[in-house]
């Protein structure tokens, strides 16, 4: 496994090497970025002003406009741009609606240089001022160095930072150290509908000359810059218990039928213990052992458990020490029960015996768990505990999502390049972190294109993704742009090693 | 307790007695009803056409119009009618809306006669054709002797039957055997907002000369006519578990916090066993013992367990024999878990850790349970099982509704009169039944006015109240009108006993 000493030595070598070759011109690029930061903020403001909410079909025109703006921006920079049609989505009412086109762009095609492909998205989560925003969510507002607006951090500023990085080279008439491709989509927030098929279909065209894929759709863990090398997978289950033909009045019928809700509550209660141990037999057997090296690496990560606890607002976390907490956030599985469909869920009172209820829960899984095995373990377990209840109701268990975890080799040169770029711009060692969540596109890129992938975040740890008052700090936005420039230079060194 | 032999003898005496005094004129009334049944159906059609849905504030004008129509109808018959202002309701948006007026009417004020007060309501549950109605819900449609329409059985036809009963006497210029008052409201389906206060305020005015209160807002148990002598109470609870400050992403945070949903599922799972036994300590101690007389009476009730099972559409009921099933439907408590507020309840998938979730469940309670004791037992129990979980989350338990059960003395002359009226019109012995549900107004009438109450249903067992395709059979509507006429005559005999 990974060794810290080795990493730092290696990073220093790259750093010195990069510094020797490009130091002067790098300074010029840095100056260019600093000089143009107001312009960058203004462009972000224009992008945030577009309500590109992919979950709201009534905003679809805005989303189309957003994709056009991305294409136009890249075209003006001299890129070879395409807006790729990825088909339609079926709406619940039976009608269909065109998916926003995927923007691809290419800068440079020098066969002697490596080619990176930057992935990003410009659609956003829903937002309304009434949800509790302090500012208008679609009007980028700067307060104390933070740029508040929906999509600022997720993912418009990182996409723009990547665009501005290349733009700086262009503006200064410098050769790009690597060929740069972009793949920018508009359906990420609702599951990247259409993207998997597009990636598969372009495997031997757009992706044929791509060496590395860069994803900047996540955030740091603390104020210290970080590189992300793993995400958890997600097995999402529906457990449906069906009883009477239709909902019954609980006064009139209560006491004469075994209620589906009682059964569902009963089986959901067998998934996880009060202290957080997964109770599904066998499910933890496949979890990769937590090595001493990992333990040591986790120990060195900058992370304040107490701040984390306070931010979440609970009296006590599931684990109190940093290593255990991070391990259970990133590299151990967990069960979350999200809710129940078909039962009474509104405020107020309703005296109903719901006839059919569907419990929804998911298991975040980690290497070396296999979704197919998890599916069988969960299904067998639930049917077994349900059978013991001797209920006349019917249970159906379905796995709705079976997204695999993703894990990169942190000793890969891509990560060494990342460490060097962070060191150059921020003058600190990057934390090597993982994501508790799932970024399915990483796994798709890995499985379909078989290219190496790095997650290179510039978002802050407290950016409030998907929440009210999402923000991107001006510092992260501008310094992140510089780090991307440095990264392009570092990646260019890889072939020389 | 009650004895069957005694009842039948007594009923026969009343029947013969009534027959001797009024037989000729009763036949005339019966003929009048038969001759006017098309008119009765037409009036019901006009009433059903009014979308007097009290749950939909946008239909409030229709509800006001409905109350006016009731007042007008009673006024035309020569009643002393009042539309009583019962104030306003507060809407969630902070505005207020006038409640529909309560219609009171009086026919006769002969101090030598007893006075009955008929309670009914003319508001309805929501209905849309798209919900699965075979006909337009607000267009009364007759198919095979059934009159389909929202509110037909609940409660417009029974109210009209009571009006037509008095109208027949008036039309034939016959003296009413008793003084008849009406109290018709328009908010029953949403909890009779404003009615309790109105009843209290009119205790010594409108209710001062009322001897008996008649409620015809329920249905028979089978095709055999029935008298209803009890309803269960309802203790409705909210159990709220609160954890993080706001909803969290289950990928990002899962595994680091004790989730409120896990806690809530855990404590809800301690309320009732898979086979239906309430697990809350002490709660069944106060239930009145099931006497041999009751057992015998239940045994004689016309009720087909297999049809009931088929109608509900389950493979197996909680109890398989008639007596046990009816006892658990009417005179034993039960727990129903209705749903959870604050969790994910929509179709589809959402990877959320809900921050605050409220489980909703109710306990139908029966004599001699006391809501205050039930509240303490449930609260203590939930806090006790929650404490064992050692969760950092917070639990709050609140009893939102504490409606007492209602139980009449079936040996009371009101019930003897009911049996006689049923026997006269339908030529069968009425089943003595209870309701599993709660009719809080019965308890209010009892507690505030201290008058005797009878529930005298004419609705069919399969009328589909609150469901799609609600109906009232023409037979029940017309014969029910006759039974009400007979009942007025029977009640007039009570004082003579």
XYZ file of N, CA and C in Angstrom, chain A residues 232 234 236 238 243-246 248-259 261-262 265-266 268-269 272-276 308 310-319 325 328-329 334-354 360 362 364 389 392-394 400-401 435-437 466-468, chain B residues 232 234 236 238 243-246 248-259 261-262 265-266 268-269 272-276 308 310-319 325 328-329 334-354 360 362 364 389 392-394 400-401 435-437 466-468:
486
model
N -17.926 5.653 -2.226
C -18.673 4.440 -1.894
C -19.695 4.147 -2.991
N -23.553 2.358 -3.981
C -24.874 2.502 -3.383
C -25.812 1.411 -3.885
N -29.543 0.571 -3.507
C -30.773 1.208 -3.026
C -31.919 0.216 -3.179
N -36.006 -1.166 -2.467
C -37.429 -0.963 -2.163
C -37.926 -2.264 -1.530
N -50.957 -5.564 1.458
C -51.988 -6.292 2.181
C -53.347 -6.147 1.525
N -54.231 -5.343 2.132
C -55.589 -5.186 1.604
C -55.576 -4.625 0.182
N -56.719 -4.772 -0.491
C -56.859 -4.280 -1.864
C -56.712 -2.777 -1.941
N -57.196 -2.084 -0.894
C -57.094 -0.628 -0.890
C -56.928 -0.132 0.538
N -57.550 1.261 4.069
C -58.728 1.053 4.907
C -58.785 2.114 5.998
N -59.997 2.357 6.485
C -60.169 3.267 7.613
C -59.727 2.519 8.871
N -58.805 3.137 9.616
C -58.231 2.411 10.753
C -59.227 2.231 11.893
N -60.249 3.072 11.941
C -61.271 2.873 12.969
C -62.152 1.695 12.608
N -62.584 1.676 11.368
C -63.542 0.664 10.929
C -62.899 -0.721 10.830
N -61.646 -0.771 10.385
C -61.017 -2.070 10.122
C -59.894 -2.445 11.094
N -59.434 -1.469 11.872
C -58.309 -1.734 12.776
C -58.635 -2.833 13.775
N -57.745 -3.802 13.901
C -57.970 -4.910 14.818
C -58.429 -6.163 14.100
N -58.707 -6.034 12.793
C -59.160 -7.223 12.056
C -58.173 -7.638 10.970
N -57.230 -6.754 10.636
C -56.241 -7.115 9.609
C -54.821 -6.919 10.138
N -53.925 -7.764 9.662
C -52.497 -7.575 9.940
C -52.048 -6.460 9.000
N -51.637 -5.342 9.574
C -51.390 -4.164 8.749
C -50.008 -4.207 8.087
N -48.069 -1.852 7.351
C -47.107 -0.964 8.018
C -46.436 -1.665 9.196
N -47.208 -2.441 9.953
C -46.628 -3.157 11.091
C -45.546 -4.114 10.597
N -42.439 -2.004 9.264
C -41.660 -1.470 10.388
C -40.865 -2.614 11.026
N -41.520 -3.751 11.165
C -40.868 -4.905 11.784
C -39.638 -5.369 11.024
N -37.902 -3.577 8.696
C -36.890 -2.505 8.606
C -36.079 -2.426 9.897
N -36.727 -2.826 10.992
C -36.057 -2.757 12.296
C -34.983 -3.833 12.450
N -30.371 -2.647 11.048
C -29.233 -1.969 11.676
C -29.501 -1.828 13.168
N -28.467 -2.003 13.962
C -28.633 -1.936 15.417
C -28.690 -0.480 15.869
N -29.160 -0.248 17.106
C -29.207 1.139 17.598
C -27.853 1.842 17.523
N -26.760 1.084 17.641
C -25.448 1.740 17.628
C -24.844 1.796 16.235
N -25.546 1.258 15.227
C -25.068 1.426 13.858
C -24.455 0.193 13.215
N -17.158 18.951 12.980
C -18.062 18.144 12.161
C -19.352 17.876 12.938
N -20.574 19.589 15.413
C -21.326 20.835 15.582
C -22.043 21.242 14.310
N -21.367 21.038 13.187
C -21.956 21.415 11.906
C -23.226 20.601 11.652
N -23.159 19.307 11.949
C -24.324 18.449 11.751
C -25.397 18.768 12.785
N -24.945 19.139 13.966
C -25.901 19.543 14.997
C -26.455 18.389 15.806
N -25.621 17.373 16.047
C -26.066 16.274 16.908
C -25.271 16.303 18.207
N -25.839 15.682 19.235
C -25.158 15.687 20.530
C -23.953 14.768 20.526
N -24.071 13.713 19.721
C -22.992 12.739 19.708
C -22.965 12.075 18.347
N -21.779 11.815 17.824
C -21.663 11.122 16.543
C -21.654 9.615 16.781
N -21.680 8.866 15.702
C -21.676 7.415 15.843
C -20.319 6.929 16.362
N -19.256 7.649 15.997
C -17.906 7.332 16.480
C -17.254 8.633 16.907
N -14.286 7.530 12.664
C -15.359 8.292 12.031
C -15.153 8.374 10.522
N -15.705 5.056 8.835
C -17.114 4.695 8.666
C -17.833 5.632 7.707
N -17.219 6.718 7.407
C -17.803 7.634 6.430
C -17.409 7.231 5.015
N -22.773 1.257 5.283
C -23.763 1.686 6.265
C -25.153 1.546 5.660
N -26.155 1.520 6.536
C -27.548 1.449 6.087
C -28.256 2.737 6.480
N -28.944 3.353 5.525
C -29.813 4.488 5.837
C -31.232 4.142 5.404
N -32.182 4.393 6.294
C -33.593 4.209 5.928
C -34.125 5.587 5.550
N -34.520 5.723 4.287
C -34.873 7.050 3.778
C -36.324 7.419 4.024
N -37.202 6.434 3.960
C -38.613 6.763 4.152
C -39.509 5.665 3.644
N -40.793 5.970 3.642
C -41.810 4.998 3.265
C -42.760 5.650 2.275
N -42.998 4.973 1.194
C -43.947 5.453 0.191
C -45.257 4.678 0.353
N -46.368 5.384 0.254
C -47.667 4.712 0.328
C -48.343 4.866 1.676
N -47.577 5.296 2.682
C -48.165 5.537 3.999
C -48.562 7.009 4.088
N -49.155 7.386 5.202
C -49.540 8.778 5.399
C -48.286 9.574 5.746
N -48.015 10.633 4.985
C -46.756 11.345 5.209
C -46.948 12.845 5.388
N -48.190 13.305 5.305
C -48.438 14.748 5.404
C -48.449 15.186 6.870
N -48.454 16.499 7.099
C -48.698 16.961 8.465
C -50.139 16.592 8.848
N -50.480 16.743 10.097
C -51.853 16.467 10.514
C -52.092 14.998 10.793
N -53.372 14.652 10.895
C -53.727 13.286 11.260
C -54.579 12.662 10.168
N -54.385 11.400 9.935
C -55.244 10.660 9.012
C -55.370 9.258 9.581
N -56.594 8.783 9.665
C -56.818 7.487 10.290
C -56.906 6.425 9.206
N -55.747 6.090 8.684
C -55.696 5.181 7.548
C -54.857 3.953 7.878
N -55.272 2.818 7.336
C -54.415 1.633 7.299
C -53.913 1.557 5.864
N -52.672 1.984 5.613
C -52.187 1.961 4.232
C -52.143 0.516 3.716
N -37.923 2.383 1.876
C -36.778 2.689 1.020
C -35.532 2.836 1.870
N -30.973 2.313 1.733
C -29.824 2.040 0.884
C -28.635 1.627 1.722
N -24.661 1.874 1.564
C -23.454 2.393 0.923
C -22.428 1.291 1.011
N -42.687 -13.770 10.722
C -43.857 -13.030 11.209
C -45.161 -13.752 10.888
N -50.015 -12.624 6.548
C -50.708 -12.944 5.297
C -50.368 -11.950 4.180
N -49.647 -10.891 4.507
C -49.310 -9.896 3.492
C -48.179 -10.396 2.603
N -47.944 -9.650 1.524
C -46.922 -10.074 0.560
C -45.741 -9.115 0.580
N -33.013 -1.236 -6.569
C -33.326 -0.253 -7.606
C -32.052 0.342 -8.202
N -31.063 0.531 -7.353
C -29.772 1.059 -7.804
C -28.706 0.099 -7.288
N -14.769 9.916 -0.680
C -16.117 10.470 -0.561
C -17.021 9.385 0.000
N -17.882 9.758 0.944
C -18.849 8.787 1.447
C -19.928 8.508 0.420
N -20.199 9.509 -0.393
C -21.239 9.383 -1.406
C -20.746 8.635 -2.631
N -26.278 21.165 -2.496
C -27.667 20.672 -2.422
C -28.454 21.352 -1.308
N -27.829 22.239 -0.566
C -28.512 22.882 0.556
C -28.824 24.337 0.235
N -29.443 24.970 1.213
C -29.627 26.406 1.133
C -28.249 27.067 1.243
N -65.685 3.126 19.079
C -64.411 3.156 19.795
C -63.901 4.589 19.877
N -60.402 7.197 20.136
C -59.175 7.254 19.356
C -58.131 8.113 20.053
N -54.628 9.437 19.236
C -53.736 9.571 18.073
C -52.433 10.216 18.534
N -48.267 11.410 17.984
C -47.100 11.778 17.175
C -45.861 11.428 18.001
N -32.799 14.616 15.115
C -31.357 14.431 15.196
C -30.606 15.630 14.664
N -30.022 15.499 13.465
C -29.222 16.589 12.893
C -30.057 17.855 12.701
N -29.340 18.967 12.511
C -29.997 20.262 12.311
C -30.827 20.280 11.048
N -30.339 19.579 10.013
C -31.075 19.545 8.757
C -30.857 18.199 8.077
N -29.579 15.345 5.837
C -28.205 15.129 5.381
C -28.203 14.189 4.182
N -27.157 14.300 3.375
C -26.974 13.380 2.257
C -26.493 12.050 2.839
N -27.206 10.975 2.495
C -26.883 9.691 3.133
C -25.548 9.126 2.660
N -25.086 9.555 1.490
C -23.771 9.102 1.049
C -22.683 9.807 1.829
N -22.835 11.110 1.927
C -21.787 11.925 2.543
C -21.714 11.710 4.056
N -22.873 11.540 4.696
C -22.895 11.479 6.161
C -23.231 10.103 6.737
N -23.726 9.205 5.882
C -24.139 7.895 6.384
C -22.990 7.140 7.020
N -23.206 6.615 8.214
C -22.159 5.887 8.919
C -21.515 6.723 10.002
N -21.873 8.018 10.049
C -21.268 8.870 11.079
C -22.304 9.387 12.072
N -23.587 9.263 11.727
C -24.621 9.728 12.664
C -25.625 8.611 12.947
N -26.161 8.628 14.152
C -27.272 7.737 14.499
C -28.509 8.381 13.882
N -29.106 7.694 12.925
C -30.164 8.327 12.149
C -31.519 8.292 12.875
N -34.423 8.093 11.700
C -35.324 7.075 11.153
C -35.077 5.711 11.797
N -33.803 5.378 12.016
C -33.488 4.097 12.650
C -34.118 4.042 14.038
N -38.082 3.847 13.678
C -38.497 2.495 13.274
C -38.359 1.556 14.474
N -37.261 1.720 15.197
C -37.008 0.858 16.357
C -38.086 0.973 17.424
N -41.215 2.282 17.010
C -42.539 1.923 16.473
C -42.709 0.403 16.456
N -41.574 -0.291 16.326
C -41.619 -1.755 16.254
C -41.927 -2.395 17.610
N -46.709 -3.199 18.686
C -47.672 -4.269 18.407
C -46.929 -5.475 17.857
N -47.348 -6.658 18.258
C -46.668 -7.882 17.823
C -47.102 -8.245 16.406
N -46.344 -9.128 15.745
C -46.728 -9.536 14.386
C -48.158 -10.071 14.321
N -48.643 -10.682 15.405
C -49.989 -11.253 15.348
C -51.055 -10.281 15.834
N -50.656 -9.073 16.256
C -51.653 -8.065 16.584
C -51.842 -7.778 18.066
N -66.253 -10.674 4.328
C -65.496 -9.540 4.863
C -64.036 -9.652 4.415
N -62.861 -11.296 1.876
C -62.757 -11.097 0.424
C -62.875 -9.633 0.045
N -63.768 -8.942 0.728
C -63.979 -7.527 0.426
C -62.694 -6.733 0.698
N -62.044 -7.044 1.809
C -60.799 -6.353 2.153
C -59.679 -6.794 1.221
N -59.743 -8.048 0.815
C -58.754 -8.536 -0.142
C -57.470 -9.019 0.498
N -57.571 -9.618 1.682
C -56.374 -10.196 2.303
C -56.503 -11.713 2.321
N -55.357 -12.371 2.428
C -55.384 -13.835 2.425
C -55.927 -14.383 3.728
N -55.686 -13.627 4.786
C -56.108 -14.105 6.093
C -56.363 -12.908 6.983
N -57.400 -12.974 7.796
C -57.689 -11.893 8.731
C -56.917 -12.114 10.025
N -56.992 -11.145 10.915
C -56.278 -11.284 12.180
C -56.929 -12.370 13.045
N -58.253 -12.517 12.911
C -58.988 -13.560 13.639
C -59.932 -14.226 12.655
N -63.488 -11.789 15.727
C -63.233 -10.732 14.753
C -64.043 -9.478 15.087
N -62.762 -7.748 18.172
C -61.538 -6.969 17.967
C -61.769 -5.774 17.056
N -62.886 -5.785 16.383
C -63.223 -4.647 15.540
C -63.922 -3.564 16.365
N -56.820 -1.436 19.464
C -55.835 -1.870 18.479
C -54.900 -0.703 18.174
N -53.750 -1.032 17.614
C -52.782 -0.004 17.215
C -52.643 -0.024 15.701
N -52.764 1.142 15.077
C -52.453 1.267 13.651
C -51.343 2.291 13.486
N -50.336 1.929 12.695
C -49.272 2.890 12.375
C -49.620 3.479 11.015
N -49.877 4.786 11.000
C -50.398 5.409 9.784
C -49.305 5.852 8.819
N -48.187 6.292 9.353
C -47.135 6.758 8.463
C -46.123 7.606 9.196
N -45.242 8.192 8.405
C -44.138 8.978 8.952
C -44.071 10.297 8.203
N -44.012 11.364 8.942
C -43.868 12.691 8.342
C -42.410 13.133 8.475
N -41.879 13.727 7.420
C -40.511 14.238 7.482
C -39.505 13.341 6.795
N -39.906 12.105 6.504
C -39.021 11.197 5.774
C -39.335 11.310 4.286
N -38.580 10.587 3.479
C -38.820 10.600 2.041
C -40.043 9.735 1.757
N -41.053 10.298 1.087
C -42.285 9.539 0.899
C -42.739 9.481 -0.551
N -41.991 10.121 -1.438
C -42.397 10.164 -2.844
C -42.003 8.865 -3.549
N -42.509 8.674 -4.770
C -41.967 7.566 -5.569
C -40.503 7.876 -5.901
N -39.796 6.914 -6.429
C -38.410 7.163 -6.820
C -37.445 7.006 -5.666
N -36.230 7.497 -5.889
C -35.182 7.315 -4.887
C -34.655 8.664 -4.439
N -34.337 8.769 -3.184
C -33.686 9.973 -2.668
C -32.730 9.509 -1.592
N -31.502 9.984 -1.670
C -30.486 9.520 -0.730
C -30.371 10.516 0.405
N -31.353 10.445 1.278
C -31.440 11.431 2.346
C -31.421 10.745 3.702
N -30.794 11.408 4.665
C -30.952 11.042 6.072
C -31.896 12.090 6.643
N -33.177 11.757 6.807
C -34.105 12.771 7.315
C -33.698 13.199 8.729
N -46.614 8.436 13.130
C -48.003 8.688 13.501
C -48.730 7.369 13.687
N -52.191 5.431 15.999
C -53.318 5.672 16.884
C -53.745 4.381 17.551
N -57.088 2.736 18.956
C -58.539 2.773 19.110
C -58.821 2.224 20.487
N -31.977 2.534 23.767
C -31.190 2.633 22.539
C -29.950 3.505 22.734
N -28.326 9.583 20.703
C -28.128 11.015 20.982
C -29.294 11.865 20.470
N -30.216 11.258 19.735
C -31.342 12.020 19.196
C -32.376 12.297 20.288
N -33.324 13.158 19.941
C -34.332 13.556 20.938
C -35.702 13.008 20.550
N -52.262 13.721 20.113
C -52.863 14.802 19.331
C -54.387 14.763 19.437
N -54.924 13.562 19.477
C -56.370 13.391 19.617
C -56.581 12.442 20.793
N -69.519 0.368 16.238
C -68.648 0.873 15.177
C -67.210 0.773 15.661
N -66.321 0.317 14.778
C -64.907 0.296 15.147
C -64.331 1.700 15.179
N -64.900 2.566 14.344
C -64.417 3.943 14.256
C -64.960 4.799 15.381
N -66.300 7.294 1.905
C -64.943 7.861 1.764
C -64.185 7.226 0.596
N -64.794 6.276 -0.096
C -64.095 5.588 -1.184
C -64.645 6.027 -2.533
N -64.047 5.438 -3.557
C -64.600 5.595 -4.893
C -65.952 4.874 -4.937
